XYZ file of C-alpha atoms in Angstrom:
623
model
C 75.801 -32.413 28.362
C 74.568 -33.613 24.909
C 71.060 -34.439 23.538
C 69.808 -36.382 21.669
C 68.474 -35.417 17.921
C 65.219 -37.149 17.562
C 64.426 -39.161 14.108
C 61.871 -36.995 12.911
C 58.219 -36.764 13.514
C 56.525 -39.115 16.544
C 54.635 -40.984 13.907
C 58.340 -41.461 12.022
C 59.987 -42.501 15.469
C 61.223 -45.911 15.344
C 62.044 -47.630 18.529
C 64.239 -50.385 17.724
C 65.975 -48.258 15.714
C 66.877 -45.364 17.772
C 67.486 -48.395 20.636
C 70.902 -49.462 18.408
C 71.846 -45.532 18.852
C 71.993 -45.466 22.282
C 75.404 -44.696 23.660
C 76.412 -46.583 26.615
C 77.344 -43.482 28.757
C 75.422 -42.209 31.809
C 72.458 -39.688 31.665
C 69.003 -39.230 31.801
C 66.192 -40.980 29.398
C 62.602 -39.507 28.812
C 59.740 -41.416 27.928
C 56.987 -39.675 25.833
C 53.237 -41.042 24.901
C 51.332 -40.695 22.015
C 50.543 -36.900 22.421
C 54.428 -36.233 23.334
C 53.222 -35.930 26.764
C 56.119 -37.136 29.672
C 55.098 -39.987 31.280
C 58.425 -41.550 32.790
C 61.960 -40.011 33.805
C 64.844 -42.396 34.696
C 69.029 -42.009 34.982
C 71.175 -44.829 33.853
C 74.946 -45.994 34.506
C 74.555 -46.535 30.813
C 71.801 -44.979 28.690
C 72.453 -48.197 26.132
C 71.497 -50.931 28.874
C 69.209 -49.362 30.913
C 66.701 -48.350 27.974
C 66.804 -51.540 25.876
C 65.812 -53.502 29.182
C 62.370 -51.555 29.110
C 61.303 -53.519 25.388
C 62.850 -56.751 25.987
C 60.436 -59.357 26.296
C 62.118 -61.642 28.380
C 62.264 -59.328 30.872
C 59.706 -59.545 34.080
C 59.755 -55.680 34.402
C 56.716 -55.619 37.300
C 53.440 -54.813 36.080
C 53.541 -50.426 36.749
C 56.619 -50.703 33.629
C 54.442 -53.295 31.730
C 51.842 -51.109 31.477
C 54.036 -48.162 30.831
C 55.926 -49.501 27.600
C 52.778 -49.876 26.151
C 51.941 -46.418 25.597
C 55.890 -45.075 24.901
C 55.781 -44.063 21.210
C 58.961 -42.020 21.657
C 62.157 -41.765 23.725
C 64.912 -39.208 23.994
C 67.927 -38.947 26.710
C 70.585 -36.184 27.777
C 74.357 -37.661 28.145
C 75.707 -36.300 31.406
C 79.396 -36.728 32.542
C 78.484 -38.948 35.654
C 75.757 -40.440 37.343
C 75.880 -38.087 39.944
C 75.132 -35.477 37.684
C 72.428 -38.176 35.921
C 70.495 -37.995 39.349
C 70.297 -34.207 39.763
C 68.905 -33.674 36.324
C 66.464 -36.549 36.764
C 65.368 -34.858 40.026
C 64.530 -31.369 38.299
C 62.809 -33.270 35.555
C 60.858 -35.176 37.703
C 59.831 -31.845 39.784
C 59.064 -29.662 36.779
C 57.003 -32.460 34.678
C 55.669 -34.762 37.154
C 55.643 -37.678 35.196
C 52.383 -40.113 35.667
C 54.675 -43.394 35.728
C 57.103 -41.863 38.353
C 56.280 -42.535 42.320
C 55.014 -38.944 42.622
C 55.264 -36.953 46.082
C 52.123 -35.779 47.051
C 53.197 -32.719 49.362
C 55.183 -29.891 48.340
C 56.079 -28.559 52.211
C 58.356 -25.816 53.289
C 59.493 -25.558 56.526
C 60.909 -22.612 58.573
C 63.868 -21.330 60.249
C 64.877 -18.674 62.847
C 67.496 -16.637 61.978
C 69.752 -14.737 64.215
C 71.619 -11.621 62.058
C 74.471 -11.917 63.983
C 76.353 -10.313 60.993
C 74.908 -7.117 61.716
C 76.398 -4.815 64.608
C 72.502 -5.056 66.674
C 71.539 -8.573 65.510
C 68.066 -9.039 65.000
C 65.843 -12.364 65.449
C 63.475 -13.416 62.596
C 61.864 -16.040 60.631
C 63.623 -17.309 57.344
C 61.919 -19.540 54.438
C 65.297 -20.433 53.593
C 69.023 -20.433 54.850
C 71.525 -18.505 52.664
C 74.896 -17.603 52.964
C 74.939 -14.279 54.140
C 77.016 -14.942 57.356
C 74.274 -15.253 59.635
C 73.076 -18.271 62.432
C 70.331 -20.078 61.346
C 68.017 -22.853 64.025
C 65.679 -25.720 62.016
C 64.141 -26.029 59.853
C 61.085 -26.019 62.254
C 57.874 -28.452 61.308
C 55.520 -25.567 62.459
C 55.387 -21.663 61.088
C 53.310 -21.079 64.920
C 56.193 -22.743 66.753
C 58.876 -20.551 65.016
C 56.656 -17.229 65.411
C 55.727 -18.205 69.146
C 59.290 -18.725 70.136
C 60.473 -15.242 68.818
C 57.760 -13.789 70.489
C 59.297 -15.350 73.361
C 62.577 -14.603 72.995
C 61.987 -10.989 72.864
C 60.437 -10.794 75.832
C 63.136 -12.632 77.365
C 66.259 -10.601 76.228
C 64.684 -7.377 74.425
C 66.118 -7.929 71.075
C 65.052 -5.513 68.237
C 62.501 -6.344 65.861
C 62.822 -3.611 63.357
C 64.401 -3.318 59.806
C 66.368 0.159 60.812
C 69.783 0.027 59.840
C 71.932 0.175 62.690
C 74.210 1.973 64.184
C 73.762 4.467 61.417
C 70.101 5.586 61.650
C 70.810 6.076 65.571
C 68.059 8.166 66.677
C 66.687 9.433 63.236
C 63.188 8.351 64.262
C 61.613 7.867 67.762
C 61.239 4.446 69.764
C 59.044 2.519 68.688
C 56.264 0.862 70.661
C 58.279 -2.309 72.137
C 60.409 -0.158 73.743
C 57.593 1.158 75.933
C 56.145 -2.241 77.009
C 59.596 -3.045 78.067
C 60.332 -5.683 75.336
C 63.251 -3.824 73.598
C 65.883 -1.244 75.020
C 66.054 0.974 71.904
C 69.135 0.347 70.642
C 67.570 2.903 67.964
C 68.160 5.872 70.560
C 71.691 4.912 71.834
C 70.133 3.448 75.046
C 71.922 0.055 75.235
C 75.481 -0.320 74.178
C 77.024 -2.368 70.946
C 78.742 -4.447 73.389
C 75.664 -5.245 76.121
C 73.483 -5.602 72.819
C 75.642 -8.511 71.735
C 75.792 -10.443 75.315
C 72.022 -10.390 74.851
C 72.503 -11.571 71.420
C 74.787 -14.697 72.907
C 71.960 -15.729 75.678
C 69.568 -15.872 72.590
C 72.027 -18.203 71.090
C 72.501 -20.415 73.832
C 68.814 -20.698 74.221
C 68.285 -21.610 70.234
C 70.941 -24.244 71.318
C 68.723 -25.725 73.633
C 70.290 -25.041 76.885
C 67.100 -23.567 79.002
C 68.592 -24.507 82.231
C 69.947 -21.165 83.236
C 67.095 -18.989 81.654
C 64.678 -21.428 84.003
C 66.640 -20.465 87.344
C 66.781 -16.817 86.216
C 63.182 -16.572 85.807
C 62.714 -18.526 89.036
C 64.624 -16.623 91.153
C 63.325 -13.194 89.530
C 59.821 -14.442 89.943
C 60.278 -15.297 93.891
C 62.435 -11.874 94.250
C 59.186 -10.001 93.268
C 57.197 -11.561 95.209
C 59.118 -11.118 98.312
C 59.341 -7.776 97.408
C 55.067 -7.819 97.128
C 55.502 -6.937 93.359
C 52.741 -9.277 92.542
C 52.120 -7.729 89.068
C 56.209 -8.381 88.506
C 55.796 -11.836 89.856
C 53.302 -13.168 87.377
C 54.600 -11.892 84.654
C 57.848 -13.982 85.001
C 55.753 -17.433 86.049
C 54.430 -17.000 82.406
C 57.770 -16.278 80.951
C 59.100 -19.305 83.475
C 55.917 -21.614 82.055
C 56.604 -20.558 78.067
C 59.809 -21.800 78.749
C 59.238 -24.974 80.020
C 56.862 -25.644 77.539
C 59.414 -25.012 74.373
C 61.745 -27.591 76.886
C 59.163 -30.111 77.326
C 58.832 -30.341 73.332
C 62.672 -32.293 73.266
C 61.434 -35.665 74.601
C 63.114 -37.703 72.654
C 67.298 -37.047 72.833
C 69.896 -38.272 71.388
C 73.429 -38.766 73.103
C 75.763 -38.310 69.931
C 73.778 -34.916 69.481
C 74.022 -34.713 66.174
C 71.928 -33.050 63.001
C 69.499 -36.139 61.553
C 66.445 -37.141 59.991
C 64.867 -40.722 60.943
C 62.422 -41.932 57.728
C 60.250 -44.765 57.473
C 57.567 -46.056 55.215
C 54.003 -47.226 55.424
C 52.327 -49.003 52.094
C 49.209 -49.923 51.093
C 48.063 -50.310 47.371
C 48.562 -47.211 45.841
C 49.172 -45.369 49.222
C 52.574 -44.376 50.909
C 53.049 -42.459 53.923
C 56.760 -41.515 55.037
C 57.266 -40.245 58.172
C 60.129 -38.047 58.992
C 61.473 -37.134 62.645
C 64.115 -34.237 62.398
C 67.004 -34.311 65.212
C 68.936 -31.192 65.387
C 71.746 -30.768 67.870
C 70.532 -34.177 69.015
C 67.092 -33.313 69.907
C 63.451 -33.923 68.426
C 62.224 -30.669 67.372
C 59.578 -32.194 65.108
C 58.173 -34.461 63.224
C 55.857 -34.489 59.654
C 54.324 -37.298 57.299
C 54.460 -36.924 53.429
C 51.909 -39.171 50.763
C 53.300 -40.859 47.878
C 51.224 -41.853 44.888
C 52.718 -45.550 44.148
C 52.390 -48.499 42.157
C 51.025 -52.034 43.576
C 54.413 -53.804 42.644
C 57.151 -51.240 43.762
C 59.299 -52.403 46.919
C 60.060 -50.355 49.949
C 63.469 -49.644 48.789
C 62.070 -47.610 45.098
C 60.137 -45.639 47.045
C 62.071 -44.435 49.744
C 64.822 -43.569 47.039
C 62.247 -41.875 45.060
C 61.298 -39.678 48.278
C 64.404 -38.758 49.410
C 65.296 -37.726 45.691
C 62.482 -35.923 45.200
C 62.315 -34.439 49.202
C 65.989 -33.632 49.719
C 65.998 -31.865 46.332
C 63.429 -29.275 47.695
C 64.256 -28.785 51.427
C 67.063 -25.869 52.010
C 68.488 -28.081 55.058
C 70.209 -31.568 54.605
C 70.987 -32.949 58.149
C 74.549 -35.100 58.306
C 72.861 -38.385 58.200
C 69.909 -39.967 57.529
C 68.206 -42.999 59.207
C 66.404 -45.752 56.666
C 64.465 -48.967 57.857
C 66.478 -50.524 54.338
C 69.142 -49.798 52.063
C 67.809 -47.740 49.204
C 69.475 -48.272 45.295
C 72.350 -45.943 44.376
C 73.013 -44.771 47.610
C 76.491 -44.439 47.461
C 75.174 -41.815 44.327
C 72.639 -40.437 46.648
C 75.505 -39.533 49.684
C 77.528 -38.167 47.179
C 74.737 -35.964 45.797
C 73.495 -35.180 49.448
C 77.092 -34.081 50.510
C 77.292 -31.836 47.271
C 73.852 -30.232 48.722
C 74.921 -29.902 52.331
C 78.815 -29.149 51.376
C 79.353 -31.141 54.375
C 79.511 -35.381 54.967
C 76.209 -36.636 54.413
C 75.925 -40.210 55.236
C 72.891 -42.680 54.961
C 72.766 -45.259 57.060
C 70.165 -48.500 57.824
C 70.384 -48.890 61.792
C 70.471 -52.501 62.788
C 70.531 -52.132 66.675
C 70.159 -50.113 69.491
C 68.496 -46.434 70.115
C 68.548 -45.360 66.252
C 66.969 -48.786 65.297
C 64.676 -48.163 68.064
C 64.003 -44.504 66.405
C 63.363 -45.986 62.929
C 60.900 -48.413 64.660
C 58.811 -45.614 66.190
C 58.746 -43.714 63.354
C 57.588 -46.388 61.415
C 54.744 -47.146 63.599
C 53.826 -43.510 63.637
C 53.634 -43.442 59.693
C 51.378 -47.005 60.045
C 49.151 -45.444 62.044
C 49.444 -41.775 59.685
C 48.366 -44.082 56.444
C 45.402 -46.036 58.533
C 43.811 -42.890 60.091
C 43.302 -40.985 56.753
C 42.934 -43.965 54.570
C 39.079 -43.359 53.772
C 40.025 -39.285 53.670
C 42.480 -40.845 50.729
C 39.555 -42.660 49.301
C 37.413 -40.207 49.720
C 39.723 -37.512 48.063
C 40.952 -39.663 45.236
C 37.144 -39.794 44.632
C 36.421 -36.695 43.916
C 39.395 -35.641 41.961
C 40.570 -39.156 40.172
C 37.230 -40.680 40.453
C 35.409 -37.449 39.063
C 37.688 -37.449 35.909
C 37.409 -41.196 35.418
C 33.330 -40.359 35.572
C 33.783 -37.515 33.034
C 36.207 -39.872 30.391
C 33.307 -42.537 30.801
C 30.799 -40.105 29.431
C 32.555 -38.259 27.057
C 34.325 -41.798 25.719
C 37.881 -40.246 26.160
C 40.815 -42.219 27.983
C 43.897 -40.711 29.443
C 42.374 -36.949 30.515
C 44.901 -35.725 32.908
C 45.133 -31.949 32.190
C 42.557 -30.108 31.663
C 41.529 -26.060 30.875
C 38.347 -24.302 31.177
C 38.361 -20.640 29.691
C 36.068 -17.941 30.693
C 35.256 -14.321 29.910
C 34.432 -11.269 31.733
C 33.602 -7.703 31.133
C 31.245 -4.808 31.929
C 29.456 -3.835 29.039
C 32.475 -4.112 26.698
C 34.824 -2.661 28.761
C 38.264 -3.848 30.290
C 37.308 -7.216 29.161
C 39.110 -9.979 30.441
C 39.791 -13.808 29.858
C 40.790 -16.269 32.584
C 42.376 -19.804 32.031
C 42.595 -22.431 35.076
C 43.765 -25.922 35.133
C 43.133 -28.655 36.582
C 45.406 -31.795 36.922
C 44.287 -35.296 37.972
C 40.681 -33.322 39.376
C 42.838 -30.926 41.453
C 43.445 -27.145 40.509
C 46.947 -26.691 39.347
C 47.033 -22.625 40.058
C 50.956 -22.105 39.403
C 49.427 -22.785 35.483
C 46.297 -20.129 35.649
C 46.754 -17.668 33.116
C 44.695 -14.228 32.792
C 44.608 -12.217 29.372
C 43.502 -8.521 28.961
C 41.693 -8.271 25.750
C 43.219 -6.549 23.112
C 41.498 -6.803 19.995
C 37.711 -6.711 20.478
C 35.464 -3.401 21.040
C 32.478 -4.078 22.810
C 30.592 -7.048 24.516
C 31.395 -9.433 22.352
C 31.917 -12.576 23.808
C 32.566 -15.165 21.192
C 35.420 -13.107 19.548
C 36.702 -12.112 22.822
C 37.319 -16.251 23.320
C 38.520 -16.714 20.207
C 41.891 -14.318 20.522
C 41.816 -16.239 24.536
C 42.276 -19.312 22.583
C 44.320 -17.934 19.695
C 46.509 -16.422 21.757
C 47.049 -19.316 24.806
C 47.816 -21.879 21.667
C 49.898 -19.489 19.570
C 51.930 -19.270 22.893
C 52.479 -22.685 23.570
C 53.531 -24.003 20.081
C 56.064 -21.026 20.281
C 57.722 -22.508 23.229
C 57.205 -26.254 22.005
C 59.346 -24.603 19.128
C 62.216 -23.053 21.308
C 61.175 -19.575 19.915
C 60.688 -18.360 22.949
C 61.077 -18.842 26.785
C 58.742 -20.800 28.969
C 55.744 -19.056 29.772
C 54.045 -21.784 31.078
C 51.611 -22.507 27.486
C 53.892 -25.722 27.161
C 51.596 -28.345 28.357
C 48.339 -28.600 26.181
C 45.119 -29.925 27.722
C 43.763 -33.261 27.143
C 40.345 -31.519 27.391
C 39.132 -28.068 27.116
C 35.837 -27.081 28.959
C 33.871 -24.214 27.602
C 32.082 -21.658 30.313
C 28.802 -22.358 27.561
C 27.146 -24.293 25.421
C 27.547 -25.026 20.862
C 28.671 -21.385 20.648
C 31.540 -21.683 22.681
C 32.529 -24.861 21.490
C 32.395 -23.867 17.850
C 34.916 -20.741 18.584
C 37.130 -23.405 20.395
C 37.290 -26.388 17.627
C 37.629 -23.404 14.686
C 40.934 -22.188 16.920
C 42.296 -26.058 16.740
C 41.431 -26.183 13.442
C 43.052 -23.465 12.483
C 46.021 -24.728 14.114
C 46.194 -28.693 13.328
C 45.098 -29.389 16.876
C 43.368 -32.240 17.764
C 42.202 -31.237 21.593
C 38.478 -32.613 22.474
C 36.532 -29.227 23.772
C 33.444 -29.950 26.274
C 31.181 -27.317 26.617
C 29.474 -26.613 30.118
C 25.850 -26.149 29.858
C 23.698 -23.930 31.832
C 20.271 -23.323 32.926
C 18.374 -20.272 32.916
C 19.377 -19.776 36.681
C 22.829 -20.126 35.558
C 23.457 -23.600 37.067
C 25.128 -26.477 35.093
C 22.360 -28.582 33.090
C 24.392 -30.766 30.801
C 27.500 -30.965 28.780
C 27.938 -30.031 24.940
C 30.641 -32.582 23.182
C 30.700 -33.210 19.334
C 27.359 -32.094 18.478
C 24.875 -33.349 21.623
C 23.760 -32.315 24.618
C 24.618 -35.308 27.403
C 22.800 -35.009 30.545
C 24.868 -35.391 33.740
C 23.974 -36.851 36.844
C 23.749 -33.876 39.789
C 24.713 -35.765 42.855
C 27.720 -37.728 40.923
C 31.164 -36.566 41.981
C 31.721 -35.553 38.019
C 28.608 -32.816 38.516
C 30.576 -31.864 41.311
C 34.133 -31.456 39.792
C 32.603 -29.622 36.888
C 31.304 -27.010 38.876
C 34.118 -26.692 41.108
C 36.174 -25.697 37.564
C 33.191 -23.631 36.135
C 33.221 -21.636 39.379
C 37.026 -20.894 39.540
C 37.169 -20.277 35.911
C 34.384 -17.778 36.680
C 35.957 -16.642 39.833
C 39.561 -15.926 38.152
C 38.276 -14.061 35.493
C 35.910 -11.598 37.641
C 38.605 -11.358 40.182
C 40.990 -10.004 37.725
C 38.380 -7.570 35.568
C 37.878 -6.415 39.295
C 41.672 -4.859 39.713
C 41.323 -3.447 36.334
C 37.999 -1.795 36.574
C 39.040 -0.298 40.253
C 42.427 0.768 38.830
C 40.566 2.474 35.839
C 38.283 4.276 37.815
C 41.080 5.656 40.242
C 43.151 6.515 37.377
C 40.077 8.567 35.250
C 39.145 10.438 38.440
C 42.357 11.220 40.120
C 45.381 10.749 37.607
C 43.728 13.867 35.518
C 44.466 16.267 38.215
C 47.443 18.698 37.690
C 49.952 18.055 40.407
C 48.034 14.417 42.028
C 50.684 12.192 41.966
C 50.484 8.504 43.408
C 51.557 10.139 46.880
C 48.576 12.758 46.910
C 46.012 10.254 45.035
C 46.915 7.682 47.841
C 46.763 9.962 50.676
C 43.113 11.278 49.463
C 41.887 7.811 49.364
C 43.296 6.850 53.029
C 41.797 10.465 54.432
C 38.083 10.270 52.284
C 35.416 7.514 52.423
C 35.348 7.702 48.496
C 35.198 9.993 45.544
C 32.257 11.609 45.973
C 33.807 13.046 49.589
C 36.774 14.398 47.982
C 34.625 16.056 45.647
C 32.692 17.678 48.489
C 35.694 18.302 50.113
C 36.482 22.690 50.294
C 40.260 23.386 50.142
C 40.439 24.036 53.834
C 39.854 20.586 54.546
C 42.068 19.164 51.384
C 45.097 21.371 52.571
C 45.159 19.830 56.103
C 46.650 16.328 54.709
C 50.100 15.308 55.262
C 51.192 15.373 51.085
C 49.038 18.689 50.372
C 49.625 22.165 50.047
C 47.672 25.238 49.445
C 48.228 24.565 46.039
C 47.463 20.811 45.332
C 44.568 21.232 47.694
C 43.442 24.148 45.231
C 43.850 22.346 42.648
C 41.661 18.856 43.820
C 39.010 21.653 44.345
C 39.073 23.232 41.140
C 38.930 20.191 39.555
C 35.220 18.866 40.953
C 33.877 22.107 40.700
């Protein structure tokens, strides 16, 4: 790959310029606004075509790109050696920046498997977030973490598998059984009590089960369950009706089947304004074993077929399991580039295909109904959401006379009397909490209580990060993206601190302060010099709050761990011969400090870790 050089300085940039230096060779182009923020990712067949189309005139580009070109001040692009390789880098752009003008998935779901370790020599059955290749048999993904954890649960009561993390055949009775072995729901293979060999036929009925085929556990458990009772074993009896009823239950889940039996997932699209629902039915093995719905943020003027290839870009990019084929109610664009980079994934055949008759028509039809239905049941929860998180902001730009806030950072500090003082940094994106960005800073260059310089090396230090990493002097920490609005836990004070940091660093970042009352309650806000009065029951009161208490909440919740570790460390890390062992073990065995103190060395000398000694030691410390 090659990028671009840019032509100086944004204010330098010129467009039809840098449009004649376009090359016409395939990659990725970036759109920037006026404060170098990313607003648009696209790939191209040719960079050169694809990029001039956006500022010709005498184009009817739809009114989402209309409004977009009006606020590009820049552009850069990344050559790649094929499209394919176009549309995985605009996939992990699109993920890691989020771009406003892209169709934006809402969710960001992961979805379980079971995994059966038949690699090992006594296989064990467990839960995996993701499938790796490490020679094991994975079932899923599964739409439900409870359905995954309920079926193990299952199948070791059915065929007494191990659940433990010894290392078998080689820790062999090392330890004792453990307590599944004596409610019957594992033989101990830890002991030597079940064989490698009538382990692993176990193992296979597990398999077959995973697979779907219930029909002989059913009959086992039925004939078991009437053997009992014959034999009056009543206790016996009910014990396998329950096993006999879980069963049937997991078997009545696969209603809908599929005769090819074959790994697929059936999409379809509901839209409505700015609202998209897909649904998604996943076929494994040729049966349903679940179904989920996804919400897309959209524009008015985008077609079905742009936003299903923008979902399965973005969705197939994330998931760890690409089925052989996928199901669309219409042909999406580039998907002869989108099998090609779904068969990459998979390292199998993946085709995508647009039914036109028959059962998988029929399939694309009821999943298209169910995602109708999805969208029109939580429509007012949309409206109501987008409210107070969109609407909120769009409140708090009307009073403040700002346009375009989508990122914003509110800064707090806490500390106890000077000590272990602590700053705390939370975002919030579009009025939602964005908590992969929260940032926590131990302070390092005030003494004391003080407050205002305490912010000041918060700020210093969060903005002296991020221009590093603009710069490429050092790696991503996350400081990257700078806020379109700052918000101050505090009145002129605070705000002062915060414009002198910008100042000092040519940044031009509006900085809100949050007002309170004396019963520590928001009052007002503090921007450029005045006090504005805000509305309490407006959905803006609401959203400021919700940052000033997480702000608050983020910073006390980290001078917490320091302030507990502290005092463990001052009382128990001073004693000759407590290590972390000892220091833990007198914390499980005394209600607190003061009882270890009080302890006499006939009582220390009794714990696991101690010896006459260390407990003599503990003692002569307190006294």
């Amino acid at each position: 790959m090659e990028k671009m050089n840019e032509a100086g300085k944004m204010s330098t940039f010129d467009i039809q310029e840098e449009l004649k230096k376009l090359p016409g060779k395939p990659g990725v182009y970036i759109m920037h606004d006026e404060k170098d923020a990313i607003i648009y990712v696209g790939k191209a067949i040719s960079l050169k075509n694809r990029v001039r189309q956006y500022f010709q005139t005498s184009r009817n580009k739809g009114a989402k790109i209309e409004q977009m070109v009006t606020h590009i001040t820049r552009f850069e692009y990344i050559v790649t050696d094929s499209e394919l390789e176009a549309l995985v880098l605009e996939c992990n752009l699109i993920k890691e920046h989020r771009p406003k003008y892209n169709t934006m998935l809402m969710d960001d779901k992961t979805y379980p498997f079971i995994k059966v370790t038949v690699n090992e020599p006594f296989p064990r059955v467990m839960m995996a977030r993701r499938m790796v290749k490490d020679k094991a048999k994975y079932f899923g993904p599964y739409t439900s973490a409870g359905a995954v954890k309920d079926t193990i649960e299952l199948i070791r009561k059915l065929y007494h598998v191990r659940s433990c993390n010894r290392n078998l055949p080689k820790d062999i009775r090392k330890e004792r059984p453990c307590l599944n072995y004596h409610i019957h729901q594992c033989e101990a293979p830890c002991q030597g009590y079940v064989s490698q060999e009538e382990y692993r036929k176990s193992i296979q009925k597990v398999l077959h089960f995973l697979n779907g085929n219930y029909d002989f556990i059913l009959k086992e458990l039925e004939e078991k369950m009437q053997a009992a009772a014959d034999s009056l074993e009543f206790e016996k009896a009910i014990e396998y009706r329950e096993l006999l009823s879980s069963v049937q239950k997991i078997a009545q889940k696969q209603k809908i089947t599929d005769t090819a039996g074959d790994d697929r997932d059936i999409l379809a699209l509901a839209a409505e304004e700015e609202d998209a629902v897909v649904q998604v039915f996943f076929i494994r093995g040729g049966r349903l074993i679940g179904r989920d719905h996804f919400y897309l943020k959209i524009a008015k003027d985008e077609s079905q077929s742009e936003i299903l290839s923008s979902f399965v870009k973005q969705f197939y990019a994330g998931t760890p399991y690409i089925p052989a084929e996928l199901m669309l109610p219409e042909e999406i664009e580039d998907h002869e580039v989108v099998e090609e980079w779904l068969t990459k994934r998979r390292g199998h055949r993946v085709h995508v295909k647009v039914p036109k008759k028959g059962t998988k028509e029929k399939l694309v039809e009821l999943a298209q109904k169910n995602a109708q239905m999805v969208l029109n049941n939580d429509k007012e929860r949309l409206k109501r959401e987008e409210g107070r998180t969109i609407g909120a902001v769009k409140e708090l730009e009307k009073m403040l006379g700002l346009q375009g806030v989508a990122r914003m950072e509110a800064f707090d500090i806490s500390n106890t009397n000077g000590f272990d003082s602590v700053g705390s940094m939370v975002v919030y994106e579009r009025g939602k909490p964005k908590r992969n960005d929260y940032r926590k800073f131990k302070i390092k260059s005030v003494q004391g209580p003080d407050d205002y310089a305490s912010m000041e090396e918060v700020l210093t230090r969060r903005f002296e990060h991020g221009l590093r990493e603009k710069d490429g002097e050092k790696e991503s920490g996350g400081f990257t993206a700078f806020p379109d609005l700052i918000l101050m836990d505090g009145g002129k004070g605070q705000v002062n601190i915060a414009v002198q940091v910008l100042e000092k660093m040519h940044l031009n970042i509006p900085v809100c302060g949050m007002v309170k009352d004396d019963c520590h309650h928001t009052r007002g806000l503090y921007y450029q010099n005045e006090e504005l009065p805000i509305d309490r029951n407006s959905e803006c009161f609401r959203l400021i709050t919700r940052i000033q208490d997480e702000a608050h909440r983020f910073a006390i919740t980290f001078h917490r761990q320091l302030r507990s570790k502290g005092q463990v460390h001052s009382v128990l890390d001073d004693i000759p011969g407590i290590g972390p062992a000892r220091r833990k073990d007198l914390m499980r065995s005394f209600e607190n400090i003061e009882a270890i103190k009080n302890a006499s060395v006939e009582e220390l000398k009794v714990l696991p870790s101690m010896n006459e000694k260390s407990a003599q030691e503990v003692y002569n410390f307190f006294h």
